[in-house]
């Protein structure tokens, strides 16, 4: 096990009706003026927006607001939020939505007190100061509600890039599973796939002596698998929604990666598919993860066989562990298709001619991979397998 330090300060407020406390919660921290940041409007359709405004009003919190965050949030909206936040002199940002809204809020929080261009934080700078954020989560997926990460697309050059700073962890995350009842099935499915991918990016580690986190990862993954069909078939099943929502935060707050190396190849390659073609994050992972596995598993067949045996209950073939892996990858793909998601790039209308450009961009900040370092040609090969 490798050395590590870990602090996850986000207060999780979990359960039915918890969003109604938001005004009191913000007041308890002493914040006075809040920028409410949200997406394309589902919170207005469901009545959540009205609940929030009422709760903030009752607590005497002043507000400004900026809606319109698009899935896979863009820099131009972040810039609008920075301008508005400065003009209105907000001292807190309330993100109401999913990963896109939360990541946009984190970016605005970094940008308001910064004199330079906020994109600097996605290239080489570290923020000295931020406007803090809180979250009301409406979709279990990205895990941004407790993570230190933010992922933004710069429309200029189609660059989708992540940044990770401890100061970006939200102050609190209000997580009411009932708020996810209104999710379209496709978003529910993409969320489950993303949550599982966050665990798998950590499970496939070059570090051997990590039994405890192996077992924690396996537990989260098995919980996702056993509740996935329930949330698809019964969108208002509270207990299943609660398991998935809790899993989403555990998967990505950093805990499951402690003492390990992490991979993130499928994520980085998936981000290029989104940057080029606007694909939904979760569905880039249902395509890229199996392809990455097919290309990589021979570097550590035992690890992949253990994974599929323990997580997907594939019988362990002691004579030919490779058979366990290959049966496992097929089972993983069937699991994704059972959720209604694609597992081939051709079905996402991706053009093969872009593979080398996508590979170059994915590797632009250093070669991807820890189990084995991958150069651009390796990434092209993985895209080809995914096709
Ligand atoms: O725009 P609204 O109206 O909010 O609608 C959203 C959006 O269309 C809708 N939605 C959310 N909650 C709903 C709902 N519709 C009905 N009822 C509800 N309760 O769902 C759509 C997708 O929302 P989005 O926020 O984009 O989803 P998600 O949470 O999957 O976030 C995806 C973004 O997070 C990034 C991804 O790259 C992508 O940009 N990620 C962020 C990470 C992080 N910060 O730690 C890690 C992840 O790996 C990921 O990269
Ligand atoms: Zn993800």
JSON list of C-alpha atoms in Angstrom, two decimals, residues 36-201:
[
{"chain": "A", "resi": 36, "resn": "UNK", "atom": "CA", "xyz": [-28.13, 29.63, -7.35]},
{"chain": "A", "resi": 37, "resn": "UNK", "atom": "CA", "xyz": [-26.67, 27.78, -10.34]},
{"chain": "A", "resi": 38, "resn": "UNK", "atom": "CA", "xyz": [-28.68, 25.22, -12.31]},
{"chain": "A", "resi": 39, "resn": "UNK", "atom": "CA", "xyz": [-29.12, 23.50, -15.65]},
{"chain": "A", "resi": 40, "resn": "UNK", "atom": "CA", "xyz": [-31.62, 23.56, -18.48]},
{"chain": "A", "resi": 41, "resn": "UNK", "atom": "CA", "xyz": [-34.65, 23.70, -16.31]},
{"chain": "A", "resi": 42, "resn": "UNK", "atom": "CA", "xyz": [-35.71, 20.33, -14.89]},
{"chain": "A", "resi": 43, "resn": "UNK", "atom": "CA", "xyz": [-35.66, 21.92, -11.42]},
{"chain": "A", "resi": 44, "resn": "UNK", "atom": "CA", "xyz": [-38.32, 24.39, -12.52]},
{"chain": "A", "resi": 45, "resn": "UNK", "atom": "CA", "xyz": [-40.50, 21.65, -13.98]},
{"chain": "A", "resi": 46, "resn": "UNK", "atom": "CA", "xyz": [-40.35, 19.51, -10.84]},
{"chain": "A", "resi": 47, "resn": "UNK", "atom": "CA", "xyz": [-40.97, 22.32, -8.35]},
{"chain": "A", "resi": 48, "resn": "UNK", "atom": "CA", "xyz": [-37.56, 21.91, -6.72]},
{"chain": "A", "resi": 49, "resn": "UNK", "atom": "CA", "xyz": [-36.59, 25.46, -7.68]},
{"chain": "A", "resi": 50, "resn": "UNK", "atom": "CA", "xyz": [-39.60, 26.87, -5.79]},
{"chain": "A", "resi": 51, "resn": "UNK", "atom": "CA", "xyz": [-38.80, 24.76, -2.71]},
{"chain": "A", "resi": 52, "resn": "UNK", "atom": "CA", "xyz": [-35.25, 26.09, -2.68]},
{"chain": "A", "resi": 53, "resn": "UNK", "atom": "CA", "xyz": [-36.20, 29.73, -3.15]},
{"chain": "A", "resi": 54, "resn": "UNK", "atom": "CA", "xyz": [-38.71, 29.37, -0.32]},
{"chain": "A", "resi": 55, "resn": "UNK", "atom": "CA", "xyz": [-36.20, 27.77, 2.02]},
{"chain": "A", "resi": 56, "resn": "UNK", "atom": "CA", "xyz": [-33.54, 30.41, 1.28]},
{"chain": "A", "resi": 57, "resn": "UNK", "atom": "CA", "xyz": [-36.09, 33.19, 1.71]},
{"chain": "A", "resi": 58, "resn": "UNK", "atom": "CA", "xyz": [-37.23, 31.86, 5.08]},
{"chain": "A", "resi": 59, "resn": "UNK", "atom": "CA", "xyz": [-33.61, 31.79, 6.23]},
{"chain": "A", "resi": 60, "resn": "UNK", "atom": "CA", "xyz": [-33.09, 35.40, 5.11]},
{"chain": "A", "resi": 61, "resn": "UNK", "atom": "CA", "xyz": [-30.51, 34.50, 2.48]},
{"chain": "A", "resi": 62, "resn": "UNK", "atom": "CA", "xyz": [-30.24, 36.86, -0.50]},
{"chain": "A", "resi": 63, "resn": "UNK", "atom": "CA", "xyz": [-29.95, 35.32, -3.95]},
{"chain": "A", "resi": 64, "resn": "UNK", "atom": "CA", "xyz": [-28.82, 35.82, -7.52]},
{"chain": "A", "resi": 65, "resn": "UNK", "atom": "CA", "xyz": [-29.26, 33.07, -10.10]},
{"chain": "A", "resi": 66, "resn": "UNK", "atom": "CA", "xyz": [-27.84, 31.65, -13.29]},
{"chain": "A", "resi": 67, "resn": "UNK", "atom": "CA", "xyz": [-29.49, 28.73, -15.08]},
{"chain": "A", "resi": 68, "resn": "UNK", "atom": "CA", "xyz": [-28.74, 27.23, -18.48]},
{"chain": "A", "resi": 69, "resn": "UNK", "atom": "CA", "xyz": [-25.79, 24.97, -17.71]},
{"chain": "A", "resi": 70, "resn": "UNK", "atom": "CA", "xyz": [-25.66, 22.37, -20.48]},
{"chain": "A", "resi": 71, "resn": "UNK", "atom": "CA", "xyz": [-24.66, 18.73, -19.98]},
{"chain": "A", "resi": 72, "resn": "UNK", "atom": "CA", "xyz": [-20.86, 18.71, -20.41]},
{"chain": "A", "resi": 73, "resn": "UNK", "atom": "CA", "xyz": [-20.58, 22.29, -19.16]},
{"chain": "A", "resi": 74, "resn": "UNK", "atom": "CA", "xyz": [-18.84, 24.94, -21.19]},
{"chain": "A", "resi": 75, "resn": "UNK", "atom": "CA", "xyz": [-16.44, 27.73, -20.39]},
{"chain": "A", "resi": 76, "resn": "UNK", "atom": "CA", "xyz": [-18.66, 30.51, -21.76]},
{"chain": "A", "resi": 77, "resn": "UNK", "atom": "CA", "xyz": [-21.33, 29.78, -19.11]},
{"chain": "A", "resi": 78, "resn": "UNK", "atom": "CA", "xyz": [-18.63, 29.72, -16.44]},
{"chain": "A", "resi": 79, "resn": "UNK", "atom": "CA", "xyz": [-17.50, 33.17, -17.56]},
{"chain": "A", "resi": 80, "resn": "UNK", "atom": "CA", "xyz": [-21.08, 34.46, -17.31]},
{"chain": "A", "resi": 81, "resn": "UNK", "atom": "CA", "xyz": [-21.28, 33.07, -13.78]},
{"chain": "A", "resi": 82, "resn": "UNK", "atom": "CA", "xyz": [-18.02, 34.75, -12.75]},
{"chain": "A", "resi": 83, "resn": "UNK", "atom": "CA", "xyz": [-19.23, 38.10, -14.06]},
{"chain": "A", "resi": 84, "resn": "UNK", "atom": "CA", "xyz": [-22.60, 37.77, -12.33]},
{"chain": "A", "resi": 85, "resn": "UNK", "atom": "CA", "xyz": [-21.06, 36.53, -9.09]},
{"chain": "A", "resi": 86, "resn": "UNK", "atom": "CA", "xyz": [-18.75, 39.53, -8.94]},
{"chain": "A", "resi": 87, "resn": "UNK", "atom": "CA", "xyz": [-21.49, 42.01, -9.83]},
{"chain": "A", "resi": 88, "resn": "UNK", "atom": "CA", "xyz": [-23.84, 40.58, -7.19]},
{"chain": "A", "resi": 89, "resn": "UNK", "atom": "CA", "xyz": [-21.05, 40.17, -4.65]},
{"chain": "A", "resi": 90, "resn": "UNK", "atom": "CA", "xyz": [-22.05, 36.60, -3.77]},
{"chain": "A", "resi": 91, "resn": "UNK", "atom": "CA", "xyz": [-20.20, 34.82, -0.97]},
{"chain": "A", "resi": 92, "resn": "UNK", "atom": "CA", "xyz": [-21.51, 31.31, -1.75]},
{"chain": "A", "resi": 93, "resn": "UNK", "atom": "CA", "xyz": [-22.61, 29.25, -4.76]},
{"chain": "A", "resi": 94, "resn": "UNK", "atom": "CA", "xyz": [-25.43, 26.71, -4.56]},
{"chain": "A", "resi": 95, "resn": "UNK", "atom": "CA", "xyz": [-25.25, 24.10, -7.32]},
{"chain": "A", "resi": 96, "resn": "UNK", "atom": "CA", "xyz": [-28.62, 22.45, -7.96]},
{"chain": "A", "resi": 97, "resn": "UNK", "atom": "CA", "xyz": [-28.26, 19.57, -10.37]},
{"chain": "A", "resi": 98, "resn": "UNK", "atom": "CA", "xyz": [-25.71, 17.01, -11.47]},
{"chain": "A", "resi": 99, "resn": "UNK", "atom": "CA", "xyz": [-22.04, 16.88, -12.34]},
{"chain": "A", "resi": 100, "resn": "UNK", "atom": "CA", "xyz": [-22.37, 19.53, -15.05]},
{"chain": "A", "resi": 101, "resn": "UNK", "atom": "CA", "xyz": [-23.90, 22.14, -12.76]},
{"chain": "A", "resi": 102, "resn": "UNK", "atom": "CA", "xyz": [-21.57, 21.28, -9.89]},
{"chain": "A", "resi": 103, "resn": "UNK", "atom": "CA", "xyz": [-18.45, 21.43, -12.06]},
{"chain": "A", "resi": 104, "resn": "UNK", "atom": "CA", "xyz": [-19.57, 24.75, -13.53]},
{"chain": "A", "resi": 105, "resn": "UNK", "atom": "CA", "xyz": [-20.12, 26.04, -9.97]},
{"chain": "A", "resi": 106, "resn": "UNK", "atom": "CA", "xyz": [-16.64, 24.94, -8.92]},
{"chain": "A", "resi": 107, "resn": "UNK", "atom": "CA", "xyz": [-15.19, 26.80, -11.90]},
{"chain": "A", "resi": 108, "resn": "UNK", "atom": "CA", "xyz": [-17.16, 29.95, -11.07]},
{"chain": "A", "resi": 109, "resn": "UNK", "atom": "CA", "xyz": [-16.02, 29.63, -7.45]},
{"chain": "A", "resi": 110, "resn": "UNK", "atom": "CA", "xyz": [-12.39, 29.59, -8.58]},
{"chain": "A", "resi": 111, "resn": "UNK", "atom": "CA", "xyz": [-12.89, 32.39, -11.10]},
{"chain": "A", "resi": 112, "resn": "UNK", "atom": "CA", "xyz": [-14.65, 35.05, -9.02]},
{"chain": "A", "resi": 113, "resn": "UNK", "atom": "CA", "xyz": [-11.67, 35.99, -6.82]},
{"chain": "A", "resi": 114, "resn": "UNK", "atom": "CA", "xyz": [-9.07, 35.43, -9.57]},
{"chain": "A", "resi": 115, "resn": "UNK", "atom": "CA", "xyz": [-7.75, 38.30, -11.68]},
{"chain": "A", "resi": 116, "resn": "UNK", "atom": "CA", "xyz": [-6.60, 36.16, -14.60]},
{"chain": "A", "resi": 117, "resn": "UNK", "atom": "CA", "xyz": [-8.49, 33.78, -16.91]},
{"chain": "A", "resi": 118, "resn": "UNK", "atom": "CA", "xyz": [-10.30, 30.93, -15.12]},
{"chain": "A", "resi": 119, "resn": "UNK", "atom": "CA", "xyz": [-9.10, 28.48, -17.83]},
{"chain": "A", "resi": 120, "resn": "UNK", "atom": "CA", "xyz": [-5.62, 28.85, -16.24]},
{"chain": "A", "resi": 121, "resn": "UNK", "atom": "CA", "xyz": [-6.85, 26.45, -13.53]},
{"chain": "A", "resi": 122, "resn": "UNK", "atom": "CA", "xyz": [-7.46, 23.80, -16.18]},
{"chain": "A", "resi": 123, "resn": "UNK", "atom": "CA", "xyz": [-3.97, 24.18, -17.59]},
{"chain": "A", "resi": 124, "resn": "UNK", "atom": "CA", "xyz": [-1.34, 24.95, -14.96]},
{"chain": "A", "resi": 125, "resn": "UNK", "atom": "CA", "xyz": [-2.43, 27.24, -12.10]},
{"chain": "A", "resi": 126, "resn": "UNK", "atom": "CA", "xyz": [-3.67, 26.43, -8.59]},
{"chain": "A", "resi": 127, "resn": "UNK", "atom": "CA", "xyz": [-6.33, 28.65, -7.03]},
{"chain": "A", "resi": 128, "resn": "UNK", "atom": "CA", "xyz": [-5.23, 30.62, -3.95]},
{"chain": "A", "resi": 129, "resn": "UNK", "atom": "CA", "xyz": [-8.79, 31.40, -2.93]},
{"chain": "A", "resi": 130, "resn": "UNK", "atom": "CA", "xyz": [-12.29, 30.31, -4.00]},
{"chain": "A", "resi": 131, "resn": "UNK", "atom": "CA", "xyz": [-15.90, 31.21, -3.34]},
{"chain": "A", "resi": 132, "resn": "UNK", "atom": "CA", "xyz": [-17.19, 28.04, -1.60]},
{"chain": "A", "resi": 133, "resn": "UNK", "atom": "CA", "xyz": [-19.96, 25.92, -3.01]},
{"chain": "A", "resi": 134, "resn": "UNK", "atom": "CA", "xyz": [-22.75, 23.70, -1.69]},
{"chain": "A", "resi": 135, "resn": "UNK", "atom": "CA", "xyz": [-24.77, 21.14, -3.64]},
{"chain": "A", "resi": 136, "resn": "UNK", "atom": "CA", "xyz": [-28.32, 19.88, -3.93]},
{"chain": "A", "resi": 137, "resn": "UNK", "atom": "CA", "xyz": [-27.78, 16.73, -5.98]},
{"chain": "A", "resi": 138, "resn": "UNK", "atom": "CA", "xyz": [-30.42, 15.65, -8.51]},
{"chain": "A", "resi": 139, "resn": "UNK", "atom": "CA", "xyz": [-28.63, 12.79, -10.32]},
{"chain": "A", "resi": 140, "resn": "UNK", "atom": "CA", "xyz": [-26.38, 10.04, -9.03]},
{"chain": "A", "resi": 141, "resn": "UNK", "atom": "CA", "xyz": [-23.48, 9.88, -11.47]},
{"chain": "A", "resi": 142, "resn": "UNK", "atom": "CA", "xyz": [-20.40, 12.09, -11.56]},
{"chain": "A", "resi": 143, "resn": "UNK", "atom": "CA", "xyz": [-19.68, 12.12, -7.83]},
{"chain": "A", "resi": 144, "resn": "UNK", "atom": "CA", "xyz": [-18.76, 15.79, -8.07]},
{"chain": "A", "resi": 145, "resn": "UNK", "atom": "CA", "xyz": [-20.86, 16.48, -4.97]},
{"chain": "A", "resi": 146, "resn": "UNK", "atom": "CA", "xyz": [-17.98, 15.27, -2.81]},
{"chain": "A", "resi": 147, "resn": "UNK", "atom": "CA", "xyz": [-15.06, 15.16, -5.25]},
{"chain": "A", "resi": 148, "resn": "UNK", "atom": "CA", "xyz": [-12.28, 17.68, -5.71]},
{"chain": "A", "resi": 149, "resn": "UNK", "atom": "CA", "xyz": [-12.67, 17.53, -9.50]},
{"chain": "A", "resi": 150, "resn": "UNK", "atom": "CA", "xyz": [-14.25, 19.80, -12.07]},
{"chain": "A", "resi": 151, "resn": "UNK", "atom": "CA", "xyz": [-14.46, 19.05, -15.79]},
{"chain": "A", "resi": 152, "resn": "UNK", "atom": "CA", "xyz": [-15.15, 21.88, -18.26]},
{"chain": "A", "resi": 153, "resn": "UNK", "atom": "CA", "xyz": [-15.17, 22.11, -22.04]},
{"chain": "A", "resi": 154, "resn": "UNK", "atom": "CA", "xyz": [-13.47, 25.06, -23.66]},
{"chain": "A", "resi": 155, "resn": "UNK", "atom": "CA", "xyz": [-15.46, 25.62, -26.85]},
{"chain": "A", "resi": 156, "resn": "UNK", "atom": "CA", "xyz": [-12.40, 27.25, -28.36]},
{"chain": "A", "resi": 157, "resn": "UNK", "atom": "CA", "xyz": [-10.54, 24.18, -29.63]},
{"chain": "A", "resi": 158, "resn": "UNK", "atom": "CA", "xyz": [-13.04, 21.68, -28.22]},
{"chain": "A", "resi": 159, "resn": "UNK", "atom": "CA", "xyz": [-10.90, 20.89, -25.19]},
{"chain": "A", "resi": 160, "resn": "UNK", "atom": "CA", "xyz": [-12.63, 18.96, -22.41]},
{"chain": "A", "resi": 161, "resn": "UNK", "atom": "CA", "xyz": [-10.36, 19.09, -19.43]},
{"chain": "A", "resi": 162, "resn": "UNK", "atom": "CA", "xyz": [-10.44, 18.28, -15.73]},
{"chain": "A", "resi": 163, "resn": "UNK", "atom": "CA", "xyz": [-8.83, 19.99, -12.76]},
{"chain": "A", "resi": 164, "resn": "UNK", "atom": "CA", "xyz": [-8.56, 18.68, -9.21]},
{"chain": "A", "resi": 165, "resn": "UNK", "atom": "CA", "xyz": [-8.05, 20.86, -6.13]},
{"chain": "A", "resi": 166, "resn": "UNK", "atom": "CA", "xyz": [-8.88, 20.09, -2.52]},
{"chain": "A", "resi": 167, "resn": "UNK", "atom": "CA", "xyz": [-10.42, 23.57, -2.14]},
{"chain": "A", "resi": 168, "resn": "UNK", "atom": "CA", "xyz": [-13.08, 22.58, -4.69]},
{"chain": "A", "resi": 169, "resn": "UNK", "atom": "CA", "xyz": [-14.71, 20.01, -2.45]},
{"chain": "A", "resi": 170, "resn": "UNK", "atom": "CA", "xyz": [-18.20, 21.30, -1.66]},
{"chain": "A", "resi": 171, "resn": "UNK", "atom": "CA", "xyz": [-18.93, 22.50, 1.87]},
{"chain": "A", "resi": 172, "resn": "UNK", "atom": "CA", "xyz": [-22.05, 20.35, 1.96]},
{"chain": "A", "resi": 173, "resn": "UNK", "atom": "CA", "xyz": [-23.94, 17.97, -0.31]},
{"chain": "A", "resi": 174, "resn": "UNK", "atom": "CA", "xyz": [-27.67, 17.57, 0.21]},
{"chain": "A", "resi": 175, "resn": "UNK", "atom": "CA", "xyz": [-28.62, 14.19, -1.22]},
{"chain": "A", "resi": 176, "resn": "UNK", "atom": "CA", "xyz": [-32.29, 13.31, -1.34]},
{"chain": "A", "resi": 177, "resn": "UNK", "atom": "CA", "xyz": [-32.77, 10.16, -3.46]},
{"chain": "A", "resi": 178, "resn": "UNK", "atom": "CA", "xyz": [-36.38, 11.19, -4.16]},
{"chain": "A", "resi": 179, "resn": "UNK", "atom": "CA", "xyz": [-35.07, 14.05, -6.30]},
{"chain": "A", "resi": 180, "resn": "UNK", "atom": "CA", "xyz": [-33.74, 11.46, -8.77]},
{"chain": "A", "resi": 181, "resn": "UNK", "atom": "CA", "xyz": [-37.18, 9.90, -9.43]},
{"chain": "A", "resi": 182, "resn": "UNK", "atom": "CA", "xyz": [-37.74, 12.23, -12.39]},
{"chain": "A", "resi": 183, "resn": "UNK", "atom": "CA", "xyz": [-34.56, 11.22, -14.23]},
{"chain": "A", "resi": 184, "resn": "UNK", "atom": "CA", "xyz": [-35.05, 9.91, -17.76]},
{"chain": "A", "resi": 185, "resn": "UNK", "atom": "CA", "xyz": [-34.03, 6.20, -17.92]},
{"chain": "A", "resi": 186, "resn": "UNK", "atom": "CA", "xyz": [-31.09, 7.04, -20.19]},
{"chain": "A", "resi": 187, "resn": "UNK", "atom": "CA", "xyz": [-29.62, 9.43, -17.61]},
{"chain": "A", "resi": 188, "resn": "UNK", "atom": "CA", "xyz": [-30.20, 6.90, -14.82]},
{"chain": "A", "resi": 189, "resn": "UNK", "atom": "CA", "xyz": [-28.32, 4.29, -16.84]},
{"chain": "A", "resi": 190, "resn": "UNK", "atom": "CA", "xyz": [-25.46, 6.61, -17.73]},
{"chain": "A", "resi": 191, "resn": "UNK", "atom": "CA", "xyz": [-25.19, 7.54, -14.06]},
{"chain": "A", "resi": 192, "resn": "UNK", "atom": "CA", "xyz": [-24.86, 3.92, -12.92]},
{"chain": "A", "resi": 193, "resn": "UNK", "atom": "CA", "xyz": [-22.20, 3.27, -15.56]},
{"chain": "A", "resi": 194, "resn": "UNK", "atom": "CA", "xyz": [-20.24, 6.38, -14.53]},
{"chain": "A", "resi": 195, "resn": "UNK", "atom": "CA", "xyz": [-20.36, 5.45, -10.83]},
{"chain": "A", "resi": 196, "resn": "UNK", "atom": "CA", "xyz": [-19.08, 1.96, -11.59]},
{"chain": "A", "resi": 197, "resn": "UNK", "atom": "CA", "xyz": [-16.40, 3.37, -13.87]},
{"chain": "A", "resi": 198, "resn": "UNK", "atom": "CA", "xyz": [-15.10, 5.60, -11.06]},
{"chain": "A", "resi": 199, "resn": "UNK", "atom": "CA", "xyz": [-14.62, 2.51, -8.94]},
{"chain": "A", "resi": 200, "resn": "UNK", "atom": "CA", "xyz": [-13.11, 0.46, -11.77]},
{"chain": "A", "resi": 201, "resn": "UNK", "atom": "CA", "xyz": [-10.60, 3.21, -12.62]}
]
